[in-house]
PDB file of C-alpha atoms in Angstrom:
ATOM      1  CA  ASP A  14     -13.643   7.159  -5.423  1.00  0.00           C
ATOM      2  CA  ILE A  15     -13.714   6.919  -1.419  1.00  0.00           C
ATOM      3  CA  GLN A  16     -12.224   9.806   0.106  1.00  0.00           C
ATOM      4  CA  MET A  17      -9.208   9.281   2.948  1.00  0.00           C
ATOM      5  CA  THR A  18      -8.522  11.839   5.541  1.00  0.00           C
ATOM      6  CA  GLN A  19      -6.329  11.712   7.922  1.00  0.00           C
ATOM      7  CA  SER A  20      -5.280  13.945  11.184  1.00  0.00           C
ATOM      8  CA  PRO A  21      -2.623  15.674  12.112  1.00  0.00           C
ATOM      9  CA  SER A  22      -0.319  15.639   9.098  1.00  0.00           C
ATOM     10  CA  THR A  23       1.912  15.137  11.629  1.00  0.00           C
ATOM     11  CA  LEU A  24       2.267  14.645  15.322  1.00  0.00           C
ATOM     12  CA  SER A  25       5.195  15.648  17.309  1.00  0.00           C
ATOM     13  CA  ALA A  26       5.923  14.095  19.818  1.00  0.00           C
ATOM     14  CA  SER A  27       7.581  11.822  22.730  1.00  0.00           C
ATOM     15  CA  VAL A  28       8.868   8.337  23.918  1.00  0.00           C
ATOM     16  CA  GLY A  29       6.181   7.060  26.201  1.00  0.00           C
ATOM     17  CA  ASP A  30       3.381   9.033  24.779  1.00  0.00           C
ATOM     18  CA  ARG A  31       0.176   8.331  24.234  1.00  0.00           C
ATOM     19  CA  VAL A  32      -0.776   8.453  20.586  1.00  0.00           C
ATOM     20  CA  THR A  33      -4.312   8.319  18.243  1.00  0.00           C
ATOM     21  CA  ILE A  34      -4.348   9.387  14.779  1.00  0.00           C
ATOM     22  CA  THR A  35      -7.600   9.204  13.152  1.00  0.00           C
ATOM     23  CA  CYS A  36      -8.352   8.694   9.429  1.00  0.00           C
ATOM     24  CA  ARG A  37     -12.168   9.686   7.949  1.00  0.00           C
ATOM     25  CA  ALA A  38     -13.340   7.914   5.723  1.00  0.00           C
ATOM     26  CA  SER A  39     -15.693  10.075   3.032  1.00  0.00           C
ATOM     27  CA  GLN A  40     -18.590   6.619   3.318  1.00  0.00           C
ATOM     28  CA  SER A  41     -19.071   4.690   4.980  1.00  0.00           C
ATOM     29  CA  ILE A  42     -16.089   1.854   4.754  1.00  0.00           C
ATOM     30  CA  SER A  43     -17.897  -0.650   7.277  1.00  0.00           C
ATOM     31  CA  TYR A  44     -14.367  -1.707   9.363  1.00  0.00           C
ATOM     32  CA  TRP A  45     -12.268  -2.669   5.601  1.00  0.00           C
ATOM     33  CA  LEU A  46      -9.686  -0.197   6.710  1.00  0.00           C
ATOM     34  CA  ALA A  47      -5.973  -1.124   7.895  1.00  0.00           C
ATOM     35  CA  TRP A  48      -3.314   0.485   9.153  1.00  0.00           C
ATOM     36  CA  TYR A  49       0.427   1.343   7.324  1.00  0.00           C
ATOM     37  CA  GLN A  50       3.433   2.518   8.804  1.00  0.00           C
ATOM     38  CA  GLN A  51       6.030   3.273   6.918  1.00  0.00           C
ATOM     39  CA  LYS A  52      10.014   4.631   7.416  1.00  0.00           C
ATOM     40  CA  PRO A  53      12.397   6.629   4.570  1.00  0.00           C
ATOM     41  CA  GLY A  54      13.445   4.716   2.329  1.00  0.00           C
ATOM     42  CA  LYS A  55      11.400   1.613   3.245  1.00  0.00           C
ATOM     43  CA  ALA A  56       8.664  -0.135   2.577  1.00  0.00           C
ATOM     44  CA  PRO A  57       5.125   0.049   4.323  1.00  0.00           C
ATOM     45  CA  LYS A  58       4.133  -2.792   7.010  1.00  0.00           C
ATOM     46  CA  LEU A  59       0.820  -4.030   7.896  1.00  0.00           C
ATOM     47  CA  LEU A  60      -0.531  -2.927  10.555  1.00  0.00           C
ATOM     48  CA  ILE A  61      -3.524  -3.337  11.323  1.00  0.00           C
ATOM     49  CA  TYR A  62      -5.956  -5.129   9.354  1.00  0.00           C
ATOM     50  CA  LYS A  63     -10.173  -5.179   8.948  1.00  0.00           C
ATOM     51  CA  ALA A  64     -10.011  -1.816  11.250  1.00  0.00           C
ATOM     52  CA  SER A  65      -9.040  -2.961  14.309  1.00  0.00           C
ATOM     53  CA  SER A  66      -7.189  -6.702  13.670  1.00  0.00           C
ATOM     54  CA  LEU A  67      -3.690  -6.968  15.197  1.00  0.00           C
ATOM     55  CA  GLN A  68      -1.085  -8.369  12.597  1.00  0.00           C
ATOM     56  CA  SER A  69       1.010 -11.146  13.383  1.00  0.00           C
ATOM     57  CA  GLY A  70       4.327  -9.775  14.628  1.00  0.00           C
ATOM     58  CA  VAL A  71       3.273  -5.999  15.622  1.00  0.00           C
ATOM     59  CA  PRO A  72       3.917  -5.073  19.200  1.00  0.00           C
ATOM     60  CA  LEU A  73       0.632  -4.986  21.528  1.00  0.00           C
ATOM     61  CA  ARG A  74       0.407  -1.197  22.258  1.00  0.00           C
ATOM     62  CA  PHE A  75      -0.835  -0.901  18.497  1.00  0.00           C
ATOM     63  CA  SER A  76      -4.688  -0.834  18.478  1.00  0.00           C
ATOM     64  CA  GLY A  77      -7.126  -0.070  15.809  1.00  0.00           C
ATOM     65  CA  SER A  78     -10.857   1.033  16.319  1.00  0.00           C
ATOM     66  CA  GLY A  79     -13.770   2.528  14.503  1.00  0.00           C
ATOM     67  CA  SER A  80     -16.322   1.206  11.804  1.00  0.00           C
ATOM     68  CA  GLY A  81     -17.738   3.167   9.678  1.00  0.00           C
ATOM     69  CA  THR A  82     -16.716   6.087   8.504  1.00  0.00           C
ATOM     70  CA  GLU A  83     -14.266   7.283  11.122  1.00  0.00           C
ATOM     71  CA  PHE A  84     -11.391   5.226  12.511  1.00  0.00           C
ATOM     72  CA  THR A  85      -8.078   5.724  14.674  1.00  0.00           C
ATOM     73  CA  LEU A  86      -4.981   4.285  14.833  1.00  0.00           C
ATOM     74  CA  THR A  87      -3.713   4.438  18.305  1.00  0.00           C
ATOM     75  CA  ILE A  88       0.196   3.577  19.861  1.00  0.00           C
ATOM     76  CA  SER A  89      -0.277   3.090  24.036  1.00  0.00           C
ATOM     77  CA  SER A  90       3.257   4.725  25.011  1.00  0.00           C
ATOM     78  CA  LEU A  91       5.206   5.582  21.797  1.00  0.00           C
ATOM     79  CA  GLN A  92       8.914   4.124  21.715  1.00  0.00           C
ATOM     80  CA  PRO A  93      11.756   5.021  19.229  1.00  0.00           C
ATOM     81  CA  ASP A  94      10.761   3.254  16.240  1.00  0.00           C
ATOM     82  CA  ASP A  95       7.485   4.117  15.944  1.00  0.00           C
ATOM     83  CA  PHE A  96       8.720   7.791  14.732  1.00  0.00           C
ATOM     84  CA  ALA A  97       7.600   7.344  10.475  1.00  0.00           C
ATOM     85  CA  THR A  98       4.846   7.440   8.435  1.00  0.00           C
ATOM     86  CA  TYR A  99       1.407   5.858   9.233  1.00  0.00           C
ATOM     87  CA  TYR A 100      -1.206   5.631   6.852  1.00  0.00           C
ATOM     88  CA  CYS A 101      -5.504   4.456   6.565  1.00  0.00           C
ATOM     89  CA  LYS A 102      -6.278   2.038   3.798  1.00  0.00           C
ATOM     90  CA  GLN A 103      -9.993   1.500   2.941  1.00  0.00           C
ATOM     91  CA  TYR A 104     -10.832  -1.689   0.610  1.00  0.00           C
ATOM     92  CA  ASN A 105     -14.016  -1.345   0.929  1.00  0.00           C
ATOM     93  CA  SER A 106     -14.792  -1.014  -2.592  1.00  0.00           C
ATOM     94  CA  TYR A 107     -11.925   0.750  -5.698  1.00  0.00           C
ATOM     95  CA  PRO A 108     -10.462   2.613  -6.468  1.00  0.00           C
ATOM     96  CA  LEU A 109      -8.561   1.759  -3.185  1.00  0.00           C
ATOM     97  CA  THR A 110      -7.555   4.920  -1.511  1.00  0.00           C
ATOM     98  CA  PHE A 111      -4.774   5.770   1.258  1.00  0.00           C
ATOM     99  CA  GLY A 112      -4.665   8.355   3.636  1.00  0.00           C
ATOM    100  CA  GLY A 113      -2.485  11.384   3.602  1.00  0.00           C
ATOM    101  CA  GLY A 114      -0.174  10.028   5.372  1.00  0.00           C
ATOM    102  CA  THR A 115       0.851  11.329   9.032  1.00  0.00           C
ATOM    103  CA  LYS A 116       4.469  11.525  10.377  1.00  0.00           C
ATOM    104  CA  VAL A 117       4.929  11.121  13.998  1.00  0.00           C
ATOM    105  CA  GLU A 118       7.676  13.603  14.522  1.00  0.00           C
ATOM    106  CA  ILE A 119      10.454  13.627  17.778  1.00  0.00           C
ATOM    107  CA  LYS A 120       8.887  15.732  20.454  1.00  0.00           C
TER     108      LYS A 120
ATOM    109  CA  GLU B  11      10.287 -16.599   3.480  1.00  0.00           C
ATOM    110  CA  VAL B  12       8.240 -14.346   1.186  1.00  0.00           C
ATOM    111  CA  HIS B  13      10.270 -12.229  -1.347  1.00  0.00           C
ATOM    112  CA  LEU B  14       9.207  -9.766  -4.416  1.00  0.00           C
ATOM    113  CA  VAL B  15      11.614  -8.335  -5.487  1.00  0.00           C
ATOM    114  CA  GLU B  16      11.393  -5.431  -8.305  1.00  0.00           C
ATOM    115  CA  SER B  17      13.165  -4.792 -11.411  1.00  0.00           C
ATOM    116  CA  GLY B  18      12.935  -3.040 -14.821  1.00  0.00           C
ATOM    117  CA  GLY B  19      12.719   0.611 -13.708  1.00  0.00           C
ATOM    118  CA  GLY B  20      14.090   3.928 -14.500  1.00  0.00           C
ATOM    119  CA  LEU B  21      14.437   7.392 -17.129  1.00  0.00           C
ATOM    120  CA  VAL B  22      11.947   7.582 -19.452  1.00  0.00           C
ATOM    121  CA  GLN B  23      11.046  10.586 -21.574  1.00  0.00           C
ATOM    122  CA  PRO B  24       7.166  11.160 -21.962  1.00  0.00           C
ATOM    123  CA  GLY B  25       5.235   9.286 -24.388  1.00  0.00           C
ATOM    124  CA  GLY B  26       7.388   5.895 -23.749  1.00  0.00           C
ATOM    125  CA  SER B  27       7.346   3.022 -22.059  1.00  0.00           C
ATOM    126  CA  LEU B  28       8.581   0.568 -18.951  1.00  0.00           C
ATOM    127  CA  ARG B  29       7.629  -2.940 -18.237  1.00  0.00           C
ATOM    128  CA  LEU B  30       8.309  -4.014 -14.334  1.00  0.00           C
ATOM    129  CA  SER B  31       8.672  -7.070 -13.085  1.00  0.00           C
ATOM    130  CA  CYS B  32       8.109  -8.424 -10.090  1.00  0.00           C
ATOM    131  CA  ALA B  33       9.427 -11.844  -9.375  1.00  0.00           C
ATOM    132  CA  ALA B  34       7.777 -14.159  -6.198  1.00  0.00           C
ATOM    133  CA  SER B  35       9.161 -17.241  -4.125  1.00  0.00           C
ATOM    134  CA  GLY B  36       8.264 -18.933  -1.412  1.00  0.00           C
ATOM    135  CA  PHE B  37       4.713 -18.402  -1.387  1.00  0.00           C
ATOM    136  CA  THR B  38       2.005 -20.363  -4.132  1.00  0.00           C
ATOM    137  CA  PHE B  39       2.137 -17.102  -6.272  1.00  0.00           C
ATOM    138  CA  SER B  40      -0.773 -18.804  -8.400  1.00  0.00           C
ATOM    139  CA  SER B  41      -3.008 -18.465  -5.392  1.00  0.00           C
ATOM    140  CA  SER B  42      -2.635 -15.478  -4.553  1.00  0.00           C
ATOM    141  CA  TRP B  43      -3.493 -10.968  -5.569  1.00  0.00           C
ATOM    142  CA  MET B  44      -1.278  -9.601  -6.270  1.00  0.00           C
ATOM    143  CA  THR B  45      -1.402  -5.669  -6.592  1.00  0.00           C
ATOM    144  CA  TRP B  46       1.042  -2.413  -7.985  1.00  0.00           C
ATOM    145  CA  VAL B  47       1.227   0.678  -5.790  1.00  0.00           C
ATOM    146  CA  ARG B  48       3.329   3.841  -5.874  1.00  0.00           C
ATOM    147  CA  GLN B  49       4.970   6.796  -3.304  1.00  0.00           C
ATOM    148  CA  ALA B  50       5.555   8.842  -5.800  1.00  0.00           C
ATOM    149  CA  PRO B  51       8.820  11.536  -4.141  1.00  0.00           C
ATOM    150  CA  GLY B  52       8.220  13.002  -0.979  1.00  0.00           C
ATOM    151  CA  LYS B  53       4.146  11.911  -1.853  1.00  0.00           C
ATOM    152  CA  GLY B  54       1.630   9.287   0.196  1.00  0.00           C
ATOM    153  CA  LEU B  55       1.510   6.263  -1.406  1.00  0.00           C
ATOM    154  CA  GLU B  56      -1.155   5.350  -4.909  1.00  0.00           C
ATOM    155  CA  TRP B  57      -2.820   2.260  -5.395  1.00  0.00           C
ATOM    156  CA  VAL B  58      -2.222   0.738  -8.849  1.00  0.00           C
ATOM    157  CA  ALA B  59      -3.562  -2.384 -10.193  1.00  0.00           C
ATOM    158  CA  ASN B  60      -4.929  -5.964  -9.029  1.00  0.00           C
ATOM    159  CA  ILE B  61      -4.894  -8.659 -10.264  1.00  0.00           C
ATOM    160  CA  LYS B  62      -6.756 -12.088  -9.704  1.00  0.00           C
ATOM    161  CA  PRO B  63      -4.822 -14.651  -8.962  1.00  0.00           C
ATOM    162  CA  ASP B  64      -5.538 -16.638 -12.421  1.00  0.00           C
ATOM    163  CA  GLY B  65      -4.995 -13.485 -14.300  1.00  0.00           C
ATOM    164  CA  SER B  66      -8.817 -13.209 -15.549  1.00  0.00           C
ATOM    165  CA  GLU B  67     -10.036  -9.868 -13.558  1.00  0.00           C
ATOM    166  CA  LYS B  68      -7.669  -6.442 -13.259  1.00  0.00           C
ATOM    167  CA  PHE B  69      -8.572  -3.818 -12.047  1.00  0.00           C
ATOM    168  CA  SER B  70      -7.270  -0.925 -11.443  1.00  0.00           C
ATOM    169  CA  VAL B  71      -7.233   3.011 -10.883  1.00  0.00           C
ATOM    170  CA  ASP B  72      -9.204   5.520 -14.036  1.00  0.00           C
ATOM    171  CA  SER B  73      -5.669   7.918 -14.034  1.00  0.00           C
ATOM    172  CA  VAL B  74      -3.722   4.853 -15.321  1.00  0.00           C
ATOM    173  CA  LYS B  75      -5.994   3.703 -17.260  1.00  0.00           C
ATOM    174  CA  GLY B  76      -5.367   2.832 -21.131  1.00  0.00           C
ATOM    175  CA  ARG B  77      -1.324   3.500 -20.636  1.00  0.00           C
ATOM    176  CA  PHE B  78      -0.703   0.640 -17.700  1.00  0.00           C
ATOM    177  CA  THR B  79      -1.763  -3.207 -18.161  1.00  0.00           C
ATOM    178  CA  VAL B  80      -0.715  -5.255 -15.456  1.00  0.00           C
ATOM    179  CA  SER B  81      -0.663  -9.035 -16.221  1.00  0.00           C
ATOM    180  CA  ARG B  82       1.016 -12.377 -14.600  1.00  0.00           C
ATOM    181  CA  ASP B  83       2.668 -15.432 -15.570  1.00  0.00           C
ATOM    182  CA  ASN B  84       2.324 -18.259 -13.284  1.00  0.00           C
ATOM    183  CA  ALA B  85       4.259 -20.610 -14.544  1.00  0.00           C
ATOM    184  CA  LYS B  86       7.319 -18.005 -13.809  1.00  0.00           C
ATOM    185  CA  ASN B  87       6.564 -16.434 -10.645  1.00  0.00           C
ATOM    186  CA  SER B  88       6.007 -12.878 -12.257  1.00  0.00           C
ATOM    187  CA  LEU B  89       3.999  -9.918 -11.645  1.00  0.00           C
ATOM    188  CA  TYR B  90       4.316  -7.522 -14.825  1.00  0.00           C
ATOM    189  CA  LEU B  91       3.343  -3.916 -15.463  1.00  0.00           C
ATOM    190  CA  GLN B  92       3.323  -2.610 -18.929  1.00  0.00           C
ATOM    191  CA  MET B  93       3.170   0.802 -18.553  1.00  0.00           C
ATOM    192  CA  ASN B  94       2.549   2.594 -21.721  1.00  0.00           C
ATOM    193  CA  SER B  95       1.944   6.288 -22.132  1.00  0.00           C
ATOM    194  CA  LEU B  96       3.961   8.123 -19.531  1.00  0.00           C
ATOM    195  CA  ARG B  97       3.772  11.457 -17.986  1.00  0.00           C
ATOM    196  CA  ALA B  98       5.807  13.098 -15.528  1.00  0.00           C
ATOM    197  CA  GLU B  99       3.894  12.673 -12.860  1.00  0.00           C
ATOM    198  CA  ASP B 100       3.344   8.786 -13.585  1.00  0.00           C
ATOM    199  CA  THR B 101       7.158   9.484 -11.424  1.00  0.00           C
ATOM    200  CA  ALA B 102       7.431   7.087  -8.896  1.00  0.00           C
ATOM    201  CA  ILE B 103       8.994   4.412  -6.229  1.00  0.00           C
ATOM    202  CA  TYR B 104       6.250   1.238  -7.762  1.00  0.00           C
ATOM    203  CA  TYR B 105       5.714  -1.259  -5.153  1.00  0.00           C
ATOM    204  CA  CYS B 106       5.103  -5.006  -5.945  1.00  0.00           C
ATOM    205  CA  ALA B 107       2.881  -6.103  -3.185  1.00  0.00           C
ATOM    206  CA  ARG B 108       1.600  -9.874  -1.995  1.00  0.00           C
ATOM    207  CA  TYR B 109      -2.201  -9.054   0.063  1.00  0.00           C
ATOM    208  CA  TYR B 110      -2.887 -11.021   3.400  1.00  0.00           C
ATOM    209  CA  GLU B 111      -5.448 -13.611   2.511  1.00  0.00           C
ATOM    210  CA  ASN B 112      -6.598 -12.754  -0.371  1.00  0.00           C
ATOM    211  CA  SER B 113      -8.217  -9.674   1.204  1.00  0.00           C
ATOM    212  CA  GLY B 114      -7.800  -5.723   1.071  1.00  0.00           C
ATOM    213  CA  PRO B 115      -4.869  -5.791   2.998  1.00  0.00           C
ATOM    214  CA  ILE B 116      -1.088  -5.756   2.051  1.00  0.00           C
ATOM    215  CA  ASP B 117       1.059  -8.029   4.357  1.00  0.00           C
ATOM    216  CA  TYR B 118       4.558  -8.678   1.700  1.00  0.00           C
ATOM    217  CA  TRP B 119       6.248  -5.605   0.169  1.00  0.00           C
ATOM    218  CA  GLY B 120       8.908  -5.434  -2.648  1.00  0.00           C
ATOM    219  CA  GLN B 121      11.613  -3.224  -2.156  1.00  0.00           C
ATOM    220  CA  GLY B 122      10.455  -1.167  -4.678  1.00  0.00           C
ATOM    221  CA  SER B 123      11.448   0.580  -8.260  1.00  0.00           C
ATOM    222  CA  LEU B 124      11.937   3.488  -9.276  1.00  0.00           C
ATOM    223  CA  VAL B 125      10.695   4.923 -12.489  1.00  0.00           C
ATOM    224  CA  THR B 126      11.238   8.486 -13.946  1.00  0.00           C
ATOM    225  CA  VAL B 127       9.487  10.150 -16.472  1.00  0.00           C
ATOM    226  CA  SER B 128      11.871  13.106 -17.572  1.00  0.00           C
ATOM    227  CA  SER B 129      12.974  14.422 -20.805  1.00  0.00           C
TER     228      SER B 129
END
């Protein structure tokens, strides 16, 4: 199974900060990676797919990069609506696996 | 507008069974890969199972193989998850979801259905 490791697990930041979350795969997944945002009590929301493709309707301050085993999600200027938990997910091979999540908190 | 509505969750004793249903609308269900994803209370997301549009291929995580079965009825626009031999560690919110462009990313999710396995 491919293990997905996210870091940090918790991140404290202020509105306007540039935020970067890292996701590492235990083996190469090419660019078959998605990022999701989840708020408490809600279903996740797709932000990025194929490592760097922005899902329709997602603000341009979100971006993704990477390939192989190292990936990043960047929020260029953190907004109040962005405080949430973020998950990466590989879909290169079964079983599909998620990272453990990164909680972005208000500093 | 795409809607996915789960039902069938609840409290069940260890070793018991439960069948989750997901009613889909607003898209061509019969052409879409579908999936179940779960989330234990306060924990992260875990992929559970996938099913091809015509139901001919199914995939699931090892921890549920032999116990859970994903199925679909395209005539009823419905997805199902039959869960047998339930364990305490199966306690979670179960989300029904659709794959974006029949690929790995999930673009639409249901609201989730809580399954609690406890005596």
